[in-house]
Short mmCIF file of C-alpha atoms in Angstrom, two decimals:
data_model
loop_
_atom_site.label_atom_id
_atom_site.label_comp_id
_atom_site.label_asym_id
_atom_site.label_seq_id
_atom_site.Cartn_x
_atom_site.Cartn_y
_atom_site.Cartn_z
CA MET A 19 0.00 0.00 0.00
CA ILE A 20 2.74 2.48 0.91
CA ARG A 21 4.61 1.62 -2.29
CA THR A 22 1.47 2.45 -4.28
CA LEU A 23 1.01 5.76 -2.48
CA LEU A 24 4.62 6.80 -3.00
CA GLY A 25 4.38 5.84 -6.65
CA LEU A 26 1.34 8.06 -7.15
CA CYS A 27 3.08 10.98 -5.39
CA ALA A 28 6.30 10.57 -7.38
CA ARG A 29 5.82 13.67 -9.54
CA ASP A 30 5.81 17.43 -9.19
CA THR A 31 2.77 18.16 -11.35
CA ALA A 32 -0.33 16.20 -10.36
CA THR A 33 -2.79 14.77 -12.86
CA ALA A 34 -6.51 14.34 -12.24
CA GLY A 35 -6.16 10.56 -12.43
CA MET A 36 -3.26 10.53 -9.98
CA LEU A 37 -5.10 12.71 -7.43
CA ALA A 38 -8.27 10.64 -7.70
CA ALA A 39 -6.37 7.39 -7.17
CA LEU A 40 -4.44 8.89 -4.24
CA GLY A 41 -7.63 10.12 -2.59
CA ARG A 42 -9.32 6.72 -2.93
CA ARG A 43 -6.41 4.88 -1.36
CA LEU A 44 -6.09 7.28 1.55
CA ALA A 45 -9.81 7.39 2.34
CA ALA A 46 -9.55 4.55 4.88
CA TRP A 47 -6.51 6.02 6.63
CA GLN A 48 -7.99 9.16 8.17
CA ALA A 49 -7.63 8.07 11.81
CA ASP A 50 -4.87 5.47 11.50
CA ALA A 51 -1.90 7.32 13.02
CA ILE A 52 0.33 4.22 12.84
CA ALA A 53 -0.21 3.79 9.09
CA TRP A 54 0.33 7.51 8.53
CA GLY A 55 3.53 7.37 10.57
CA ARG A 56 4.85 4.53 8.40
CA LEU A 57 4.00 6.50 5.28
CA VAL A 58 5.83 9.62 6.52
CA GLY A 59 8.89 7.63 7.59
CA THR A 60 9.09 5.70 4.32
CA ALA A 61 8.51 8.86 2.28
CA GLU A 62 11.45 10.56 3.98
CA LYS A 63 13.67 7.51 3.38
CA HIS A 64 12.85 7.73 -0.33
CA GLY A 65 13.33 11.51 -0.57
CA MET A 66 9.59 11.95 -1.08
CA ALA A 67 8.34 13.76 2.04
CA PRO A 68 7.92 17.21 0.38
CA LEU A 69 6.08 15.72 -2.61
CA VAL A 70 3.76 13.68 -0.40
CA HIS A 71 2.97 16.84 1.58
CA LYS A 72 2.33 18.81 -1.62
CA HIS A 73 -0.18 16.31 -3.01
CA LEU A 74 -1.93 15.77 0.31
CA THR A 75 -2.36 19.55 0.55
CA ALA A 76 -3.80 19.65 -2.97
CA LEU A 77 -6.37 17.04 -1.95
CA GLY A 78 -7.14 18.76 1.35
CA ILE A 79 -6.25 15.59 3.28
CA LEU A 80 -4.99 16.09 6.83
CA PRO A 81 -3.15 13.22 8.53
CA PRO A 82 -3.54 12.76 12.31
CA ASP A 83 -1.71 15.29 14.48
CA THR A 84 1.61 13.53 15.11
CA PRO A 85 2.39 12.39 11.53
CA ARG A 86 1.11 15.73 10.22
CA ARG A 87 3.56 17.64 12.42
CA GLN A 88 6.36 15.26 11.42
CA LEU A 89 5.63 15.79 7.74
CA GLN A 90 5.41 19.56 8.08
CA THR A 91 8.72 19.61 9.97
CA LEU A 92 10.41 17.60 7.23
CA VAL A 93 9.06 19.93 4.55
CA LEU A 94 10.37 23.03 6.35
CA ARG A 95 13.72 21.35 6.94
CA HIS A 96 14.14 20.43 3.27
CA ARG A 97 13.07 23.91 2.16
CA ARG A 98 15.66 25.54 4.42
CA ALA A 99 18.36 23.05 3.35
CA ALA A 100 17.63 23.80 -0.33
CA ALA A 101 18.03 27.55 0.25
CA ILE A 102 21.36 27.04 2.05
CA ARG A 103 22.68 24.72 -0.66
CA CYS A 104 21.70 27.20 -3.38
CA GLN A 105 23.77 29.90 -1.67
CA ALA A 106 26.71 27.53 -1.26
CA VAL A 107 26.55 26.41 -4.90
CA GLY A 108 26.39 30.02 -6.07
CA GLU A 109 29.58 30.79 -4.13
CA ILE A 110 31.35 27.77 -5.64
CA LEU A 111 30.25 28.60 -9.18
CA ARG A 112 31.60 32.14 -8.84
CA ALA A 113 34.91 30.81 -7.56
CA PHE A 114 35.15 28.27 -10.40
CA ALA A 115 34.39 30.99 -12.95
CA ASP A 116 37.17 33.15 -11.50
CA ALA A 117 39.56 30.18 -11.76
CA ARG A 118 38.36 29.44 -15.34
CA ILE A 119 37.23 25.92 -14.45
CA GLU A 120 34.53 24.43 -16.67
CA VAL A 121 31.80 22.80 -14.58
CA LEU A 122 28.35 21.33 -15.01
CA LEU A 123 25.85 21.16 -12.15
CA VAL A 124 24.37 17.65 -12.23
CA LYS A 125 21.96 15.31 -10.47
CA GLY A 126 19.91 16.65 -7.53
CA SER A 127 20.81 20.35 -7.62
CA ALA A 128 20.20 20.63 -11.37
CA LEU A 129 16.96 18.66 -11.17
CA ALA A 130 15.70 20.79 -8.28
CA ALA A 131 16.22 23.90 -10.40
CA LEU A 132 14.81 22.60 -13.68
CA ALA A 133 12.29 19.82 -13.06
CA TYR A 134 10.53 21.01 -9.91
CA SER A 135 8.37 24.02 -9.14
CA GLU A 136 10.52 24.81 -6.09
CA PRO A 137 13.94 23.45 -5.05
CA GLY A 138 12.73 22.28 -1.63
CA LEU A 139 10.63 19.59 -3.29
CA ARG A 140 13.77 17.71 -4.27
CA PRO A 141 15.76 16.57 -1.19
CA MET A 142 19.38 15.55 -1.70
CA ARG A 143 22.33 14.32 0.30
CA ASP A 144 25.08 16.21 -1.53
CA VAL A 145 25.82 18.54 -4.43
CA ASP A 146 27.33 16.94 -7.54
CA LEU A 147 29.59 18.89 -9.91
CA LEU A 148 31.07 17.48 -13.10
CA VAL A 149 34.51 18.85 -14.02
CA GLY A 150 37.17 17.85 -16.50
CA ALA A 151 39.61 15.22 -15.27
CA ALA A 152 42.49 17.62 -15.85
CA ASP A 153 40.79 20.28 -13.68
CA ALA A 154 39.74 18.03 -10.80
CA ALA A 155 42.73 18.83 -8.58
CA ARG A 156 42.39 22.59 -9.19
CA ALA A 157 38.66 22.45 -8.52
CA GLU A 158 39.28 20.64 -5.25
CA ALA A 159 41.84 23.28 -4.28
CA VAL A 160 39.22 25.98 -4.90
CA LEU A 161 36.84 24.16 -2.56
CA PHE A 162 39.53 23.98 0.10
CA ASP A 163 40.10 27.74 -0.25
CA LEU A 164 36.37 28.24 0.37
CA GLY A 165 36.60 26.31 3.63
CA TYR A 166 35.56 22.83 2.51
CA ALA A 167 37.48 19.82 3.80
CA HIS A 168 37.45 16.05 3.53
CA GLU A 169 35.77 14.19 6.34
CA PRO A 170 37.65 11.19 7.77
CA GLY A 171 36.50 7.71 6.83
CA HIS A 172 36.13 8.09 3.06
CA ASP A 173 38.29 5.35 1.54
CA ILE A 174 38.03 6.32 -2.14
CA PRO A 175 40.66 5.06 -4.63
CA PRO A 176 42.64 7.73 -6.53
CA ASP A 177 41.13 6.63 -9.87
CA TYR A 178 37.51 6.62 -8.66
CA TYR A 179 34.93 8.45 -10.77
CA HIS A 180 34.53 11.20 -8.15
CA LEU A 181 36.80 12.69 -5.51
CA PRO A 182 36.14 12.25 -1.77
CA PRO A 183 33.26 14.50 -0.63
CA ALA A 184 34.34 17.94 0.55
CA VAL A 185 32.18 19.22 3.40
CA LYS A 186 31.58 22.61 4.95
CA THR A 187 29.00 23.62 7.55
CA VAL A 188 26.92 26.53 6.25
CA ALA A 189 24.33 28.10 8.58
CA GLY A 190 24.34 24.92 10.64
CA LEU A 191 23.89 22.58 7.64
CA PRO A 192 26.72 20.29 6.46
CA VAL A 193 27.00 20.91 2.71
CA ALA A 194 28.80 18.06 0.92
CA ILE A 195 30.28 18.58 -2.56
CA GLU A 196 31.20 15.69 -4.83
CA LEU A 197 33.51 16.57 -7.69
CA HIS A 198 32.95 14.11 -10.54
CA ARG A 199 35.53 13.33 -13.18
CA ASN A 200 32.96 11.06 -14.82
CA LEU A 201 29.22 11.40 -14.49
CA LEU A 202 28.59 7.69 -13.84
CA PRO A 203 30.59 5.02 -11.99
CA LEU A 204 33.38 3.43 -14.01
CA HIS A 205 31.56 0.13 -14.40
CA PRO A 206 31.07 -1.98 -17.55
CA GLN A 207 27.30 -1.57 -17.17
CA TYR A 208 27.58 2.21 -17.66
CA PRO A 209 28.83 4.30 -20.60
CA ARG A 210 31.80 6.60 -20.06
CA TRP A 211 30.48 10.13 -19.51
CA PRO A 212 33.19 12.77 -19.03
CA LEU A 213 32.56 16.52 -18.99
CA GLU A 214 33.54 16.87 -22.65
CA ARG A 215 30.63 14.69 -23.77
CA SER A 216 28.05 17.26 -22.62
CA LEU A 217 29.73 20.68 -22.82
CA GLU A 218 28.59 21.66 -26.31
CA THR A 219 24.93 20.85 -25.67
CA ALA A 220 24.80 22.07 -22.06
CA ALA A 221 21.70 23.93 -20.88
CA GLU A 222 21.84 27.20 -18.98
CA LEU A 223 20.20 27.90 -15.63
CA THR A 224 20.64 30.21 -12.66
CA ILE A 225 21.52 29.22 -9.10
CA ASP A 226 21.24 31.94 -6.43
CA GLY A 227 21.53 34.54 -9.18
CA VAL A 228 24.71 32.97 -10.59
CA PRO A 229 24.77 31.64 -14.19
CA ALA A 230 25.31 27.89 -14.34
CA ARG A 231 25.18 25.07 -16.84
CA THR A 232 23.89 21.52 -16.68
CA LEU A 233 23.13 18.64 -19.01
CA CYS A 234 20.65 19.35 -21.77
CA VAL A 235 17.22 17.94 -20.97
CA GLU A 236 17.65 14.96 -23.31
CA GLU A 237 20.90 13.89 -21.65
CA MET A 238 19.52 14.65 -18.19
CA LEU A 239 16.57 12.35 -18.88
CA VAL A 240 18.88 9.53 -19.95
CA HIS A 241 21.21 10.10 -17.00
CA VAL A 242 18.35 10.04 -14.49
CA TYR A 243 17.23 6.72 -15.93
CA LEU A 244 20.70 5.15 -15.95
CA HIS A 245 21.53 6.41 -12.47
CA GLY A 246 18.21 5.53 -10.85
CA PHE A 247 17.13 2.34 -12.60
CA ARG A 248 20.12 0.71 -14.29
CA PRO A 249 22.74 0.51 -11.52
CA PRO A 250 24.61 -2.76 -10.94
CA LEU A 251 22.79 -5.05 -8.53
CA THR A 252 25.00 -4.27 -5.54
CA TYR A 253 24.67 -0.50 -5.79
CA GLU A 254 22.36 1.71 -3.71
CA PRO A 255 18.78 0.45 -3.30
CA PHE A 256 16.00 1.95 -5.39
CA ARG A 257 14.42 5.21 -4.18
CA PHE A 258 11.12 6.67 -5.37
CA ILE A 259 12.67 10.13 -5.80
CA HIS A 260 14.24 8.81 -9.02
CA VAL A 261 10.75 8.06 -10.33
CA ALA A 262 9.77 11.63 -9.44
CA ASP A 263 12.82 13.00 -11.26
CA LEU A 264 12.02 11.11 -14.44
CA VAL A 265 8.29 11.86 -14.39
CA SER A 266 8.73 15.54 -13.49
CA LEU A 267 11.27 16.07 -16.28
CA VAL A 268 8.99 14.52 -18.88
CA GLU A 269 5.85 16.34 -17.72
CA ARG A 270 7.61 19.72 -17.65
CA PHE A 271 9.50 19.46 -20.97
CA VAL A 272 7.47 16.99 -23.03
CA ASP A 273 6.87 19.49 -25.84
CA THR A 274 10.47 20.73 -26.09
CA ILE A 275 12.42 17.49 -25.61
CA GLN A 276 13.97 16.21 -28.83
CA TRP A 277 12.55 12.71 -28.55
CA PRO A 278 14.43 11.23 -31.54
CA ARG A 279 17.67 12.15 -29.78
CA VAL A 280 16.48 10.60 -26.50
CA ARG A 281 15.63 7.38 -28.32
CA ALA A 282 19.00 7.40 -30.07
CA LEU A 283 20.76 7.75 -26.70
CA CYS A 284 18.46 5.27 -24.95
CA PRO A 285 16.40 3.04 -27.31
CA GLU A 286 14.46 1.52 -24.40
CA MET A 287 13.14 4.86 -23.11
CA ASP A 288 9.57 4.45 -24.44
CA THR A 289 9.30 1.06 -22.73
CA VAL A 290 10.60 2.56 -19.48
CA LEU A 291 8.14 5.46 -19.58
CA ALA A 292 5.30 3.03 -20.28
CA ALA A 293 6.22 1.11 -17.11
CA LEU A 294 5.99 4.33 -15.10
CA HIS A 295 2.38 4.80 -16.23
CA ALA A 296 1.45 1.73 -14.16
CA LEU A 297 2.85 3.51 -11.11
CA THR A 298 1.80 7.14 -11.60
CA PRO A 299 -0.53 7.98 -14.52
CA TRP A 300 0.89 10.21 -17.23
CA SER A 301 -0.99 13.35 -18.17
CA ASP A 302 -3.11 13.34 -21.33
CA GLU A 303 -0.55 15.69 -22.90
CA VAL A 304 2.28 13.20 -22.41
CA LEU A 305 0.21 10.26 -23.64
CA SER A 306 -0.88 12.19 -26.73
CA ARG A 307 2.64 13.39 -27.50
CA LEU A 308 4.55 10.14 -26.97
CA ARG A 309 2.01 7.41 -27.80
CA LEU A 310 3.64 5.05 -25.33
CA PRO A 311 3.21 1.25 -25.62
CA LEU A 312 0.64 0.80 -22.83
CA HIS A 313 -0.90 -2.42 -24.12
CA ALA A 314 0.37 -4.46 -21.15
CA HIS A 315 0.91 -3.52 -17.52
CA PRO A 316 3.86 -5.00 -15.63
CA ASP A 317 3.14 -6.89 -12.44
CA ARG A 318 3.95 -5.46 -8.98
CA PRO A 319 4.48 -1.80 -10.02
CA GLY A 320 7.08 -0.03 -7.92
CA GLU A 321 8.58 -3.20 -6.45
CA PRO A 322 12.37 -3.01 -6.90
CA TYR A 323 14.92 -5.79 -7.05
CA ARG A 324 15.37 -7.43 -3.64
CA GLY A 325 17.36 -10.54 -4.48
CA TRP A 326 21.02 -11.57 -4.36
CA PRO A 327 23.59 -9.97 -4.52
CA GLN A 328 21.82 -6.82 -3.30
CA ARG A 329 20.92 -8.82 -0.22
CA ARG A 330 23.85 -11.00 0.81
CA LEU A 331 23.37 -14.60 1.90
CA ARG A 332 25.04 -14.01 5.26
CA SER A 333 22.53 -11.27 6.12
CA VAL A 334 19.42 -13.40 5.48
CA PRO A 335 18.06 -15.80 8.15
CA TRP A 336 17.85 -19.39 6.92
CA ARG A 337 14.03 -19.38 7.09
CA GLU A 338 13.98 -16.46 4.60
CA LEU A 339 16.25 -18.15 2.05
CA PRO A 340 13.35 -19.44 -0.13
CA GLY A 341 12.07 -15.88 -0.38
CA LEU A 342 15.54 -14.65 -1.33
CA VAL A 343 15.77 -17.27 -4.06
CA GLN A 344 12.38 -16.23 -5.44
CA ASP A 345 13.31 -12.52 -5.31
CA THR A 346 16.56 -13.31 -7.11
CA PHE A 347 15.16 -15.36 -9.98
CA ARG A 348 11.62 -13.95 -10.18
CA PRO A 349 11.88 -10.19 -9.69
CA SER A 350 8.82 -8.05 -10.38
CA GLY A 351 7.82 -7.50 -13.98
CA TRP A 352 7.94 -3.77 -13.29
CA TRP A 353 11.61 -3.93 -12.29
CA VAL A 354 12.42 -6.12 -15.29
CA GLN A 355 10.80 -3.58 -17.60
CA MET A 356 12.55 -0.64 -15.91
CA HIS A 357 16.00 -2.19 -15.52
CA TYR A 358 16.31 -4.12 -18.76
CA GLY A 359 13.98 -1.97 -20.88
CA ARG A 360 11.94 -4.96 -22.03
CA ALA A 361 8.14 -4.83 -22.15
CA PRO A 362 5.90 -7.73 -21.07
CA GLY A 363 5.79 -10.43 -23.71
CA ALA A 364 8.51 -12.24 -25.62
CA GLY A 365 11.16 -9.68 -24.65
CA CYS A 366 10.34 -10.05 -20.98
CA TRP A 367 10.64 -13.84 -21.17
CA ARG A 368 14.05 -13.49 -22.79
CA VAL A 369 15.15 -11.31 -19.85
CA ARG A 370 13.84 -13.78 -17.26
CA PHE A 371 15.37 -16.88 -18.81
CA ILE A 372 18.52 -15.53 -20.51
CA ASP A 373 19.56 -11.96 -19.71
CA HIS A 374 18.88 -11.93 -15.96
CA PRO A 375 20.42 -15.38 -15.26
CA ARG A 376 23.44 -14.31 -17.31
CA MET A 377 23.72 -11.18 -15.15
CA LEU A 378 23.56 -13.28 -11.99
CA LEU A 379 26.22 -15.63 -13.37
CA ARG A 380 28.56 -12.66 -13.89
CA TRP A 381 28.12 -11.74 -10.23
CA VAL A 382 28.80 -15.33 -9.17
CA ARG A 383 32.04 -15.25 -11.17
CA ALA A 384 32.97 -11.87 -9.69
CA TYR A 385 32.50 -13.06 -6.11
CA TRP A 386 34.32 -16.32 -6.82
CA HIS A 387 37.19 -14.33 -8.29
CA ALA A 388 37.24 -12.03 -5.23
CA TYR A 389 37.33 -15.11 -2.99
CA ARG A 390 40.31 -16.49 -4.90
CA VAL A 391 42.07 -13.13 -4.62
CA ARG A 392 41.56 -13.13 -0.86
CA ARG A 393 43.10 -16.59 -0.79
CA GLY A 394 46.08 -15.18 -2.69
CA ARG A 395 45.64 -17.33 -5.80
CA ARG A 396 45.51 -14.72 -8.56
CA PRO A 397 45.43 -10.91 -9.13
CA ALA A 398 42.20 -8.96 -9.02
CA SER A 399 40.15 -8.17 -12.11
CA PRO A 400 37.51 -5.47 -12.72
CA GLU A 401 34.16 -5.70 -10.94
CA ALA A 402 31.36 -7.58 -12.67
#
């Protein structure tokens, strides 16, 4: 139930169908403070608390006192944090401009400015900046001059795709900056994406009155998809805020996005957007413009991958092992469609019986290789 509610709220601009479905599902919850508390806690975990509050307000639905105060507190906190981060980013951008360092604002900060009606609707843990590999050391030195410093405990290899986070407390808020030399992790499952790939097509925006640049909308759409729904199986668990990013971008820019270019960069995008319709209904404008393949709905919308190796065998009680096996080999049709870009039908069966088992086999080989390395039998090789 909570997954369904978060899926419906995973957008900035509400549709009539989404609001109606949300209202129906919440009708039985009016006095259930425990259920409301679980919804607020889960929403915050997924970066969705401000969006849940926004849509509840639009419907005129008031949770019981305690969860309502918790939700309002979270909204105010995220709004204040967004204002502080905007000021900090503006200061950094001015310093980079003075040092003649090319930089693109990416991920959460760029999405908050472009895809959402106000920055506070898009919570984030850090600010991501993409710089050229040759400028990374200079950019880090500029951050140090502004008072940022590395926190202890970050064991990041020198050739990692981003530098260790640099942190500075601004108005009581720790602001963490990640300097990226590559937009995505250096993993075989991801394309290489250095600064130079996106400079010529970069889009302009303003942060705290300071001119800035970010990915063009087409590349931002593809990056949000790759980052949120195509990570290797051991990477960070799925969060509904990535659904909101994708949906909000499409709804806001559907008429100006160059869709042939999006499909050239990501041929499975139409299939992915069709899967999102099962979670949060697209507006009539989007459906008319894109003519998405909605002939079949994936099962268990919004249910992410929960199998091995995301959950390790040693962390699962023996009585839960059958469930782990099922989650590993029979993930939800929605996740299959989102992760592999294959719609229900023949393509989906190919994923279940060929592509997904092949992926799991690569992870088995990777862990077996790591075990042999620990035993001192052979040198390490790249991650699966």
